[in-house]
Amino acid sequence: MSSGNPRKASSPAGRKPAVPALCRAALREVMSDSGKLSTGEQGASEHIEACGFCSARVQARSTLSNWASARPAVPAVLASPSVLEGIYERAAEAVEQGPISTWLEQSVVSTAEVAASSDADPSFLQDCLHESASGSELLRDFVRSPAQPDPQVWNGVCRSILEGVASERVMRRQTAWRVLLFGAAAAAVVGLLSIAEDVPVQPTITFADLDHAPDVAFANVRYGSRY
Amino acid sequence: MPSLRPIPDASPIAKWLIAAAACVGLLVPAAGQRAASLSKTAPPVPTLASIGQALLIQDYTVEQFRRFRDELGNVVTVRERLEVDANGTARPDFEITFLGVVGEPAGSALSVEWQQSYLRFGNLFFRHGSFQVRDLAKASVNYTLHDYGQVVRAGRMARRMVVFPASVDKAIWVVDIDSVTSVPLFIAEFDNSLQLRANIEALTFTPSVQAITPTQAAANVTPMTNYAGAEAFLGLPTGLVDPIVLVTPDYALERIEVHDDPINGRQKLVMSYSDGIDQYMVVQTMNSFDPFVGLPSAVGGTHTIGRFRDPALSALVFWDDQVTFHVAGRGSLRRLDEVASRIYLQALSN
């Protein structure tokens, strides 16, 4: 392990190792955008020579700079129309599985059948243009007014909503009555209590010890003469 | 010094023979005694029933010591003569006569005091200060009788019995019952700490009686059949209550009387409760003043019950609506505190 390796010294667990400021400054000084190493300051060069991290970076740059500077060419096969059509078809197939296709199938406006493409049939293009016009109308209709549901279904939904609202109204009315009644009862109780006579409270009885026996017959029986 | 020589071990057979001989030697005389006793037709062991029956039917005259223990614990022995003329009821006619204080010369101050006490309270000494089976059914439930063998008392054969209460807050009685008449010749009352609280010891006994002048209560006593009758007799005074004594279920109302006190002229309603042998009283004195008025304990709406308790006596006093209430019984009967509280609450709620 190099004593000058900054990675192990300062890298927190699980994160990209932090580049020490000294290394960063030295690398910035030495490397340039052209990919060629500049001489830089003497201190930076000495640091890079001494620091294993920085020397590895410098060595890698010399290898990768050529590759990074040249833009690679697009493969010729990607430019062919058949490849593009394939991409479009795959996109259309993916949409067919989604909610848009379901809406299109259920919509009132009939969608025109799309014939297989044929370069030799010019009317196809006109049909496509025509279809695209009706498609824009379709879009306009979609935006303006959504598709109407089945009347029976919609009536059922309306009925259930109204019943729910009606029941809430009834509950609110009943709750209000209950609150009113409870308040009236509480007021009556308070009023009665305020005007009622005092309720007798259990008397408190205490015992007081006597020094001599009271004048009772039993005391005379026990003690005899009590003069 | 003589040497200690070991005793040679006897053979097992010899040991057995010696033990058998010892047993025979002990049993034969005992058997002979038993045979002798059986041949004398020993009197039956007294029962609560026979003791209660004696009160109803047996006339007798007895001279006896009656010992009192005062509040300070001093014991005074008084010699008296008791003549009982049975009349078939639980309240026979009787005459009790003061003869003197043991150890005191006749005419001394103490003798005079006690003579006055006997004139005033002699009726109470016999009615409430002796061992009596007041209610056989209740006594059988609340007490057990234990035989401790024959004794001689007042020159007569008697049977020593211990009357043990079923409840710990009552007295234990040791009584010598005359074998012929079932009259108690010796009575010792012990509290639950086995301290002697009262004692009567017969000196002479004669199972007959001459013509007597029945001893009357100092007050004019009118027996009543029930509380309603007593209340009507007294003129339906306010403040009087029919006590609810559910705290003492083992006690039942024994007697109701109206006493006219000759000294101050006040009328008292005296109600006695008994468990068959023990007693306590509830006394209601009409037209009396509040003894606790002005005391600090009476301030602030609290109600006071005055309580005196020592090993011999529990006495509670309280007042309401011109009536003074007394609840009194033996010292160990602490339930009387609750009895008094409940009667007081009853009076306050009327």
XYZ file of C-alpha atoms in Angstrom:
577
model
C 0.000 0.000 0.000
C 1.427 3.338 -1.026
C 1.621 5.741 1.789
C 0.690 8.471 -0.621
C -2.509 6.788 -1.762
C -5.226 9.241 -0.955
C -8.091 6.871 -1.749
C -7.910 4.670 1.263
C -7.200 7.522 3.561
C -10.207 9.649 2.754
C -12.794 7.530 0.969
C -16.051 7.127 2.902
C -17.638 3.667 2.837
C -19.796 2.889 -0.246
C -19.110 6.139 -2.105
C -16.954 7.276 -4.960
C -13.533 7.951 -3.540
C -12.997 11.632 -2.927
C -10.044 13.157 -4.773
C -7.969 15.176 -2.400
C -7.622 18.807 -3.193
C -3.898 18.500 -3.680
C -4.311 15.792 -6.296
C -7.092 17.690 -7.991
C -5.006 20.797 -8.220
C -2.026 18.919 -9.531
C -4.023 17.048 -12.149
C -5.743 20.193 -13.293
C -2.397 21.838 -13.621
C -0.859 19.080 -15.614
C -3.665 17.943 -17.852
C -5.184 20.130 -20.533
C -8.167 19.869 -22.813
C -5.996 18.983 -25.774
C -5.137 15.806 -24.061
C -1.520 16.574 -23.951
C 0.241 16.855 -20.727
C 1.600 20.215 -19.948
C 4.629 20.745 -17.913
C 2.744 22.602 -15.195
C 4.392 23.901 -12.092
C 7.264 22.068 -10.633
C 5.386 21.317 -7.425
C 2.536 19.712 -9.337
C 4.918 17.559 -11.382
C 6.736 16.444 -8.271
C 3.416 15.570 -6.650
C 2.249 13.538 -9.610
C 5.495 11.628 -9.698
C 5.224 10.938 -5.997
C 1.466 10.238 -5.828
C 0.413 6.850 -7.175
C -3.190 7.963 -7.727
C -2.187 10.939 -9.831
C 0.426 9.037 -11.821
C -2.160 6.374 -12.698
C -4.567 9.002 -13.893
C -1.994 10.613 -16.030
C -1.013 7.302 -17.561
C -4.673 6.425 -18.354
C -5.275 9.729 -19.998
C -2.507 9.207 -22.422
C -4.207 5.989 -23.567
C -7.841 7.150 -23.656
C -7.381 10.630 -25.024
C -7.107 9.434 -28.606
C -10.297 7.494 -28.413
C -12.210 10.291 -26.725
C -11.160 12.894 -29.275
C -12.437 10.931 -32.324
C -16.224 10.787 -32.863
C -17.203 7.322 -34.060
C -19.237 7.004 -37.304
C -22.807 5.752 -37.311
C -23.088 2.250 -38.729
C -24.469 2.302 -42.310
C -27.119 -0.342 -41.602
C -28.900 2.013 -39.209
C -29.502 4.460 -42.010
C -31.573 2.031 -44.144
C -35.390 2.658 -44.417
C -36.297 -0.890 -43.497
C -34.611 -0.540 -40.126
C -36.479 2.684 -39.505
C -39.794 1.121 -40.501
C -39.115 -1.721 -38.175
C -38.579 0.691 -35.345
C -41.839 2.472 -36.165
C -43.743 -0.804 -36.364
C -42.433 -1.882 -32.985
C -43.530 1.431 -31.512
C -46.998 1.066 -33.033
C -47.327 -2.467 -31.738
C -46.412 -1.270 -28.269
C -49.154 1.388 -28.404
C -51.682 -1.166 -29.631
C -51.492 -2.851 -26.254
C -52.202 0.355 -24.348
C -55.338 2.377 -23.401
C -55.272 4.489 -26.576
C -56.012 1.488 -28.784
C -58.844 0.506 -26.458
C -60.355 3.944 -26.752
C -59.982 3.915 -30.493
C -61.797 0.609 -30.744
C -64.649 1.887 -28.574
C -64.981 5.295 -30.115
C -67.987 6.278 -32.232
C -65.836 7.661 -34.942
C -64.793 4.794 -37.123
C -61.205 4.502 -37.805
C -60.184 3.790 -41.274
C -58.369 0.619 -41.912
C -54.837 1.109 -42.574
C -53.688 -0.935 -45.508
C -50.255 -2.342 -45.754
C -47.840 0.190 -47.063
C -46.998 0.004 -50.659
C -44.597 2.271 -52.438
C -46.240 1.539 -55.781
C -49.674 2.758 -54.793
C -49.845 6.542 -54.780
C -53.451 6.555 -53.660
C -52.234 5.142 -50.406
C -50.586 8.360 -49.626
C -53.782 10.248 -50.371
C -55.671 7.839 -48.202
C -53.178 8.434 -45.508
C -53.611 12.132 -45.890
C -57.350 11.731 -45.709
C -57.010 9.548 -42.708
C -54.763 11.972 -41.047
C -57.412 14.638 -41.504
C -60.095 12.469 -39.968
C -57.608 11.594 -37.264
C -57.207 15.238 -36.434
C -60.963 15.540 -36.300
C -60.989 12.581 -34.017
C -58.528 14.278 -31.782
C -60.589 17.421 -31.815
C -63.667 15.450 -30.812
C -61.735 13.682 -28.122
C -60.599 16.913 -26.667
C -63.964 18.629 -27.004
C -66.300 15.925 -25.689
C -65.334 12.572 -24.311
C -67.093 9.443 -25.400
C -70.504 9.016 -23.839
C -71.017 5.880 -21.754
C -73.898 3.517 -22.085
C -77.133 5.281 -20.945
C -78.181 2.392 -18.755
C -74.837 2.243 -17.080
C -74.762 5.954 -16.654
C -78.250 5.980 -15.158
C -77.171 3.387 -12.693
C -74.158 5.435 -11.710
C -76.301 8.564 -11.382
C -78.793 6.716 -9.232
C -76.163 5.344 -6.867
C -74.525 8.737 -6.484
C -77.819 10.414 -5.790
C -78.748 7.752 -3.258
C -75.455 8.256 -1.529
C -75.971 11.965 -1.396
C -79.530 11.522 -0.203
C -78.465 9.145 2.559
C -75.791 11.569 3.684
C -78.384 14.304 3.777
C -80.675 12.111 5.886
C -77.840 11.206 8.231
C -76.918 14.843 8.571
C -80.529 15.671 9.336
C -80.773 12.859 11.881
C -77.498 13.787 13.482
C -78.652 17.335 13.734
C -81.845 16.217 15.476
C -79.872 14.051 17.824
C -77.607 16.909 18.716
C -80.605 19.142 19.254
C -82.324 16.574 21.463
C -79.186 15.913 23.482
C -78.653 19.589 23.979
C -82.233 20.020 25.071
C -81.916 17.142 27.513
C -78.708 18.512 28.929
C -80.275 21.921 29.315
C -83.266 20.371 31.048
C -81.061 18.444 33.435
C -78.994 21.481 34.259
C -82.112 23.523 34.741
C -83.708 20.947 36.996
C -80.571 20.621 39.029
C -80.325 24.313 39.470
C -83.865 24.660 40.728
C -84.078 21.363 42.593
C -83.702 21.171 46.321
C -80.378 20.238 47.802
C -79.747 16.507 47.635
C -78.901 15.262 51.076
C -75.290 14.278 51.473
C -74.291 11.275 53.578
C -73.590 12.690 57.051
C -70.111 12.445 58.414
C -69.907 10.574 61.681
C -66.908 10.825 63.939
C -66.138 8.943 67.115
C -65.010 10.782 70.235
C -63.461 8.630 72.941
C -64.821 9.198 76.441
C -62.858 9.039 79.686
C -65.695 7.546 81.682
C -68.502 5.222 80.854
C -71.813 6.983 80.242
C -74.728 6.443 82.577
C -76.217 3.330 81.032
C -77.695 0.262 82.641
C -75.069 -2.017 81.172
C -72.289 -0.007 82.794
C -73.957 -0.527 86.159
C -74.193 -4.253 85.463
C -70.481 -4.424 84.685
C -69.113 -2.132 87.356
C -71.793 -2.221 90.038
C -71.464 0.834 92.214
C -70.448 3.869 90.217
C -70.642 6.535 92.824
C -16.682 -44.130 94.003
C -18.831 -46.967 92.864
C -18.279 -47.812 89.273
C -21.159 -47.602 86.938
C -21.729 -51.077 85.690
C -23.845 -51.441 82.644
C -27.219 -53.004 83.155
C -27.390 -56.189 81.170
C -29.976 -56.013 78.319
C -33.112 -57.938 79.065
C -34.332 -60.319 76.406
C -37.166 -59.089 74.102
C -39.605 -61.502 75.642
C -38.866 -60.175 79.080
C -39.399 -56.581 77.915
C -42.758 -57.478 76.434
C -43.868 -59.179 79.598
C -42.870 -56.160 81.701
C -44.810 -53.762 79.459
C -47.862 -55.984 79.512
C -47.739 -56.180 83.261
C -47.498 -52.404 83.535
C -50.532 -51.945 81.317
C -52.551 -54.400 83.296
C -51.481 -52.735 86.488
C -52.742 -49.387 85.262
C -55.923 -50.524 83.631
C -57.322 -52.668 86.414
C -57.664 -49.900 88.987
C -59.060 -47.568 86.333
C -61.594 -50.153 85.321
C -62.454 -50.593 88.924
C -63.040 -46.857 89.306
C -65.162 -46.732 86.222
C -67.197 -49.609 87.464
C -67.586 -47.843 90.779
C -68.682 -44.611 89.122
C -71.171 -46.354 86.896
C -72.579 -48.103 89.829
C -73.311 -44.688 91.496
C -75.561 -43.607 88.579
C -73.601 -40.516 87.676
C -75.758 -37.551 86.725
C -75.923 -36.755 83.038
C -73.699 -34.111 81.620
C -75.553 -30.779 81.551
C -76.631 -29.314 78.262
C -77.684 -25.849 77.229
C -81.243 -27.113 77.230
C -81.056 -28.376 80.820
C -79.428 -25.135 81.982
C -82.142 -23.101 80.250
C -84.841 -25.341 81.665
C -83.584 -24.778 85.202
C -84.289 -21.068 84.860
C -87.920 -21.838 84.084
C -88.716 -24.400 86.756
C -86.131 -24.455 89.548
C -86.667 -22.609 92.811
C -83.540 -22.073 94.833
C -81.859 -19.958 97.444
C -78.159 -19.270 97.238
C -75.656 -17.177 99.126
C -72.826 -16.204 96.900
C -69.949 -13.887 96.202
C -70.371 -11.553 93.296
C -67.150 -9.930 92.180
C -67.065 -6.655 90.281
C -64.141 -5.131 88.429
C -64.385 -1.373 88.152
C -63.031 0.858 85.413
C -59.682 1.079 87.169
C -59.396 -2.698 87.445
C -60.029 -2.832 91.160
C -61.948 -5.907 92.281
C -64.733 -5.679 94.854
C -66.292 -8.810 96.299
C -69.845 -8.408 97.472
C -71.709 -11.028 99.442
C -75.365 -11.368 98.489
C -78.328 -13.630 98.883
C -80.382 -14.600 95.865
C -83.814 -16.188 96.102
C -85.423 -17.330 92.898
C -89.085 -18.268 92.586
C -89.503 -19.859 89.153
C -92.710 -19.055 87.340
C -92.331 -21.023 84.133
C -90.998 -18.046 82.215
C -87.544 -16.861 81.399
C -88.073 -14.014 83.917
C -88.628 -15.662 87.293
C -89.458 -13.694 90.377
C -86.450 -13.148 92.542
C -85.152 -11.230 95.513
C -81.562 -10.138 95.749
C -80.249 -8.902 99.080
C -76.997 -7.112 99.792
C -75.191 -8.738 102.708
C -71.899 -6.864 102.758
C -68.614 -6.114 101.076
C -65.944 -8.691 101.758
C -63.214 -7.122 103.820
C -65.319 -4.077 104.722
C -67.020 -3.577 108.041
C -70.755 -3.146 108.037
C -71.752 0.489 107.818
C -68.575 1.637 106.137
C -68.813 4.143 103.361
C -68.076 1.541 100.773
C -70.682 -0.797 102.196
C -73.271 1.943 102.138
C -72.427 2.742 98.565
C -72.845 -0.825 97.530
C -76.014 -1.174 99.490
C -77.418 1.762 97.564
C -76.240 0.177 94.342
C -78.035 -3.042 95.129
C -81.202 -1.150 95.902
C -80.975 0.647 92.608
C -79.432 -1.913 90.305
C -80.007 -5.261 91.994
C -82.598 -6.094 89.386
C -79.988 -5.595 86.679
C -77.407 -7.740 88.450
C -79.636 -10.798 88.255
C -81.314 -10.138 84.890
C -78.174 -9.132 82.990
C -75.163 -9.995 85.144
C -75.541 -13.775 85.415
C -75.051 -16.681 83.087
C -78.423 -17.509 81.527
C -79.542 -19.371 78.445
C -81.859 -16.675 77.108
C -82.652 -18.317 73.791
C -81.882 -22.011 73.430
C -82.021 -22.087 69.645
C -79.641 -19.163 69.239
C -77.376 -20.397 72.024
C -77.071 -23.771 70.318
C -75.981 -22.062 67.113
C -73.644 -19.497 68.625
C -71.996 -21.521 71.400
C -70.582 -24.952 72.103
C -70.576 -26.700 75.466
C -67.574 -28.665 76.662
C -67.516 -30.958 79.680
C -64.514 -30.787 81.969
C -65.576 -33.300 84.561
C -67.002 -33.362 88.049
C -66.254 -30.827 90.744
C -67.599 -30.033 94.169
C -69.147 -26.617 94.660
C -71.043 -25.287 97.688
C -70.911 -28.819 99.092
C -72.697 -30.220 96.063
C -71.686 -32.288 93.070
C -71.384 -30.165 90.006
C -70.086 -30.440 86.498
C -67.513 -28.015 85.183
C -68.518 -26.822 81.713
C -66.884 -24.405 79.349
C -69.193 -22.441 77.066
C -67.228 -21.457 74.018
C -68.519 -18.821 71.584
C -68.506 -19.359 67.851
C -67.418 -15.743 67.370
C -64.136 -14.341 68.681
C -65.676 -11.092 69.919
C -67.652 -12.674 72.751
C -66.978 -13.893 76.264
C -65.895 -17.409 77.241
C -67.764 -18.832 80.207
C -66.611 -21.388 82.756
C -69.588 -22.581 84.754
C -70.026 -25.205 87.450
C -73.498 -26.613 86.918
C -75.246 -28.270 89.812
C -75.586 -31.894 88.874
C -79.079 -32.189 90.334
C -80.793 -28.920 89.485
C -78.617 -27.655 86.563
C -78.396 -24.292 88.290
C -75.023 -22.534 87.836
C -73.158 -22.561 91.145
C -70.018 -20.908 89.821
C -69.702 -18.506 86.929
C -66.497 -17.063 85.519
C -66.558 -14.804 82.508
C -63.366 -14.436 80.494
C -62.787 -12.043 77.652
C -61.068 -13.100 74.433
C -57.677 -12.406 76.009
C -58.580 -14.799 78.842
C -58.838 -12.051 81.460
C -61.450 -12.610 84.150
C -64.199 -10.021 83.816
C -66.938 -11.243 86.124
C -67.301 -13.934 88.718
C -70.078 -15.400 90.866
C -69.280 -18.098 93.397
C -72.000 -19.897 95.336
C -71.273 -20.472 99.026
C -74.471 -22.222 100.051
C -77.256 -23.625 97.899
C -80.746 -24.768 98.754
C -83.069 -26.061 96.011
C -86.097 -24.327 97.460
C -87.286 -20.832 98.292
C -89.345 -19.162 100.975
C -91.902 -16.510 100.268
C -90.107 -13.579 98.775
C -90.685 -9.940 98.101
C -89.600 -9.711 94.468
C -86.886 -7.218 93.764
C -88.173 -4.620 91.358
C -86.326 -2.361 89.032
C -85.615 1.086 90.328
C -87.458 2.532 87.377
C -91.075 1.821 86.586
C -90.735 -0.814 83.886
C -93.444 -1.569 81.359
C -92.754 -4.526 79.054
C -93.766 -4.117 75.415
C -94.479 -6.671 72.761
C -92.956 -4.811 69.852
C -91.590 -1.457 68.745
C -94.866 -0.205 67.295
C -96.589 -0.807 70.612
C -93.809 0.949 72.493
C -93.918 3.921 70.131
C -97.669 4.223 70.582
C -97.309 3.890 74.353
C -94.828 6.759 74.354
C -97.145 8.939 72.286
C -95.404 8.680 68.920
C -92.547 10.975 69.793
C -90.344 12.398 67.065
C -86.779 11.237 67.005
C -87.528 7.654 68.034
C -86.306 4.922 65.670
C -86.783 1.212 65.310
C -83.102 0.204 65.228
C -81.828 -1.750 62.260
C -79.163 -4.050 63.630
C -78.282 -6.149 60.601
C -74.621 -5.791 61.508
C -75.194 -8.344 64.278
C -77.178 -11.097 62.586
C -76.346 -13.528 65.368
C -78.302 -11.345 67.810
C -82.076 -11.091 67.897
C -84.424 -8.764 69.732
C -85.025 -10.293 73.126
C -87.039 -7.750 75.015
C -88.571 -4.263 74.719
C -89.347 -2.210 77.804
C -90.270 1.357 78.621
C -88.523 2.672 81.716
C -89.674 5.704 83.669
C -86.624 7.029 85.448
C -87.671 8.007 88.986
C -84.833 10.493 89.343
C -85.318 12.745 86.362
C -88.700 11.537 85.144
C -87.456 10.808 81.642
C -88.824 7.905 79.718
C -86.506 5.459 78.066
C -87.126 2.851 75.446
C -84.855 -0.093 76.287
C -84.369 -2.759 73.649
C -82.265 -5.806 74.493
C -80.674 -8.048 71.867
C -79.303 -11.502 72.625
C -77.428 -14.236 70.819
C -78.766 -16.814 73.261
C -76.323 -16.009 76.090
C -74.651 -12.631 75.461
C -76.577 -9.357 75.389
C -76.370 -5.762 74.284
C -78.826 -2.900 74.690
C -80.084 0.034 72.684
C -81.577 2.693 74.922
C -83.408 5.748 73.598
C -84.042 8.503 76.136
C -86.616 11.087 75.113
C -86.639 14.829 75.822
C -82.929 15.073 76.417
C -80.363 17.656 75.453
C -77.447 17.273 73.100
C -74.428 16.359 75.214
C -72.038 17.329 72.419
C -73.292 20.798 71.646
C -70.482 23.314 71.541
C -67.741 20.716 71.231
C -65.214 21.168 68.428
C -66.181 17.823 66.935
C -69.758 19.037 66.525
C -68.690 21.972 64.337
C -68.724 21.765 60.570
C -71.774 19.592 60.159
C -70.162 16.429 61.515
C -72.034 14.191 63.877
C -70.343 12.800 66.939
C -70.698 9.464 68.654
C -69.147 9.343 72.100
C -67.454 6.034 72.688
C -66.193 4.405 75.852
C -64.500 1.062 75.561
C -62.551 -1.073 77.962
C -62.269 -4.857 78.197
C -65.511 -5.052 80.166
C -67.761 -2.529 78.469
C -68.484 -0.960 75.081
C -70.774 2.031 75.414
C -71.661 4.470 72.636
C -73.779 7.611 72.989
C -75.157 10.059 70.421
C -78.024 12.475 70.144
C -80.558 13.550 67.559
C -83.871 15.361 67.684
C -84.322 15.450 71.452
C -83.420 11.768 71.826
C -80.229 10.457 73.405
C -79.186 7.059 72.118
C -77.071 4.571 74.065
C -75.689 1.374 72.614
C -73.963 -0.777 75.241
C -72.561 -4.284 75.450
C -69.480 -6.211 76.436
C -66.121 -4.674 75.719
C -65.041 -7.224 73.125
C -68.125 -6.645 70.944
C -66.592 -3.997 68.703
C -69.333 -4.441 66.140
C -71.340 -2.096 68.326
C -69.479 0.804 66.680
C -71.116 -0.078 63.394
C -74.446 -0.691 65.100
C -74.313 2.803 66.589
C -73.281 4.393 63.279
C -76.162 2.820 61.430
C -78.710 3.733 64.056
C -77.395 7.293 64.004
C -77.736 7.474 60.224
C -81.204 6.056 60.585
C -82.113 8.756 63.082
C -80.633 11.493 60.907
C -82.569 10.339 57.874
C -85.907 10.373 59.686
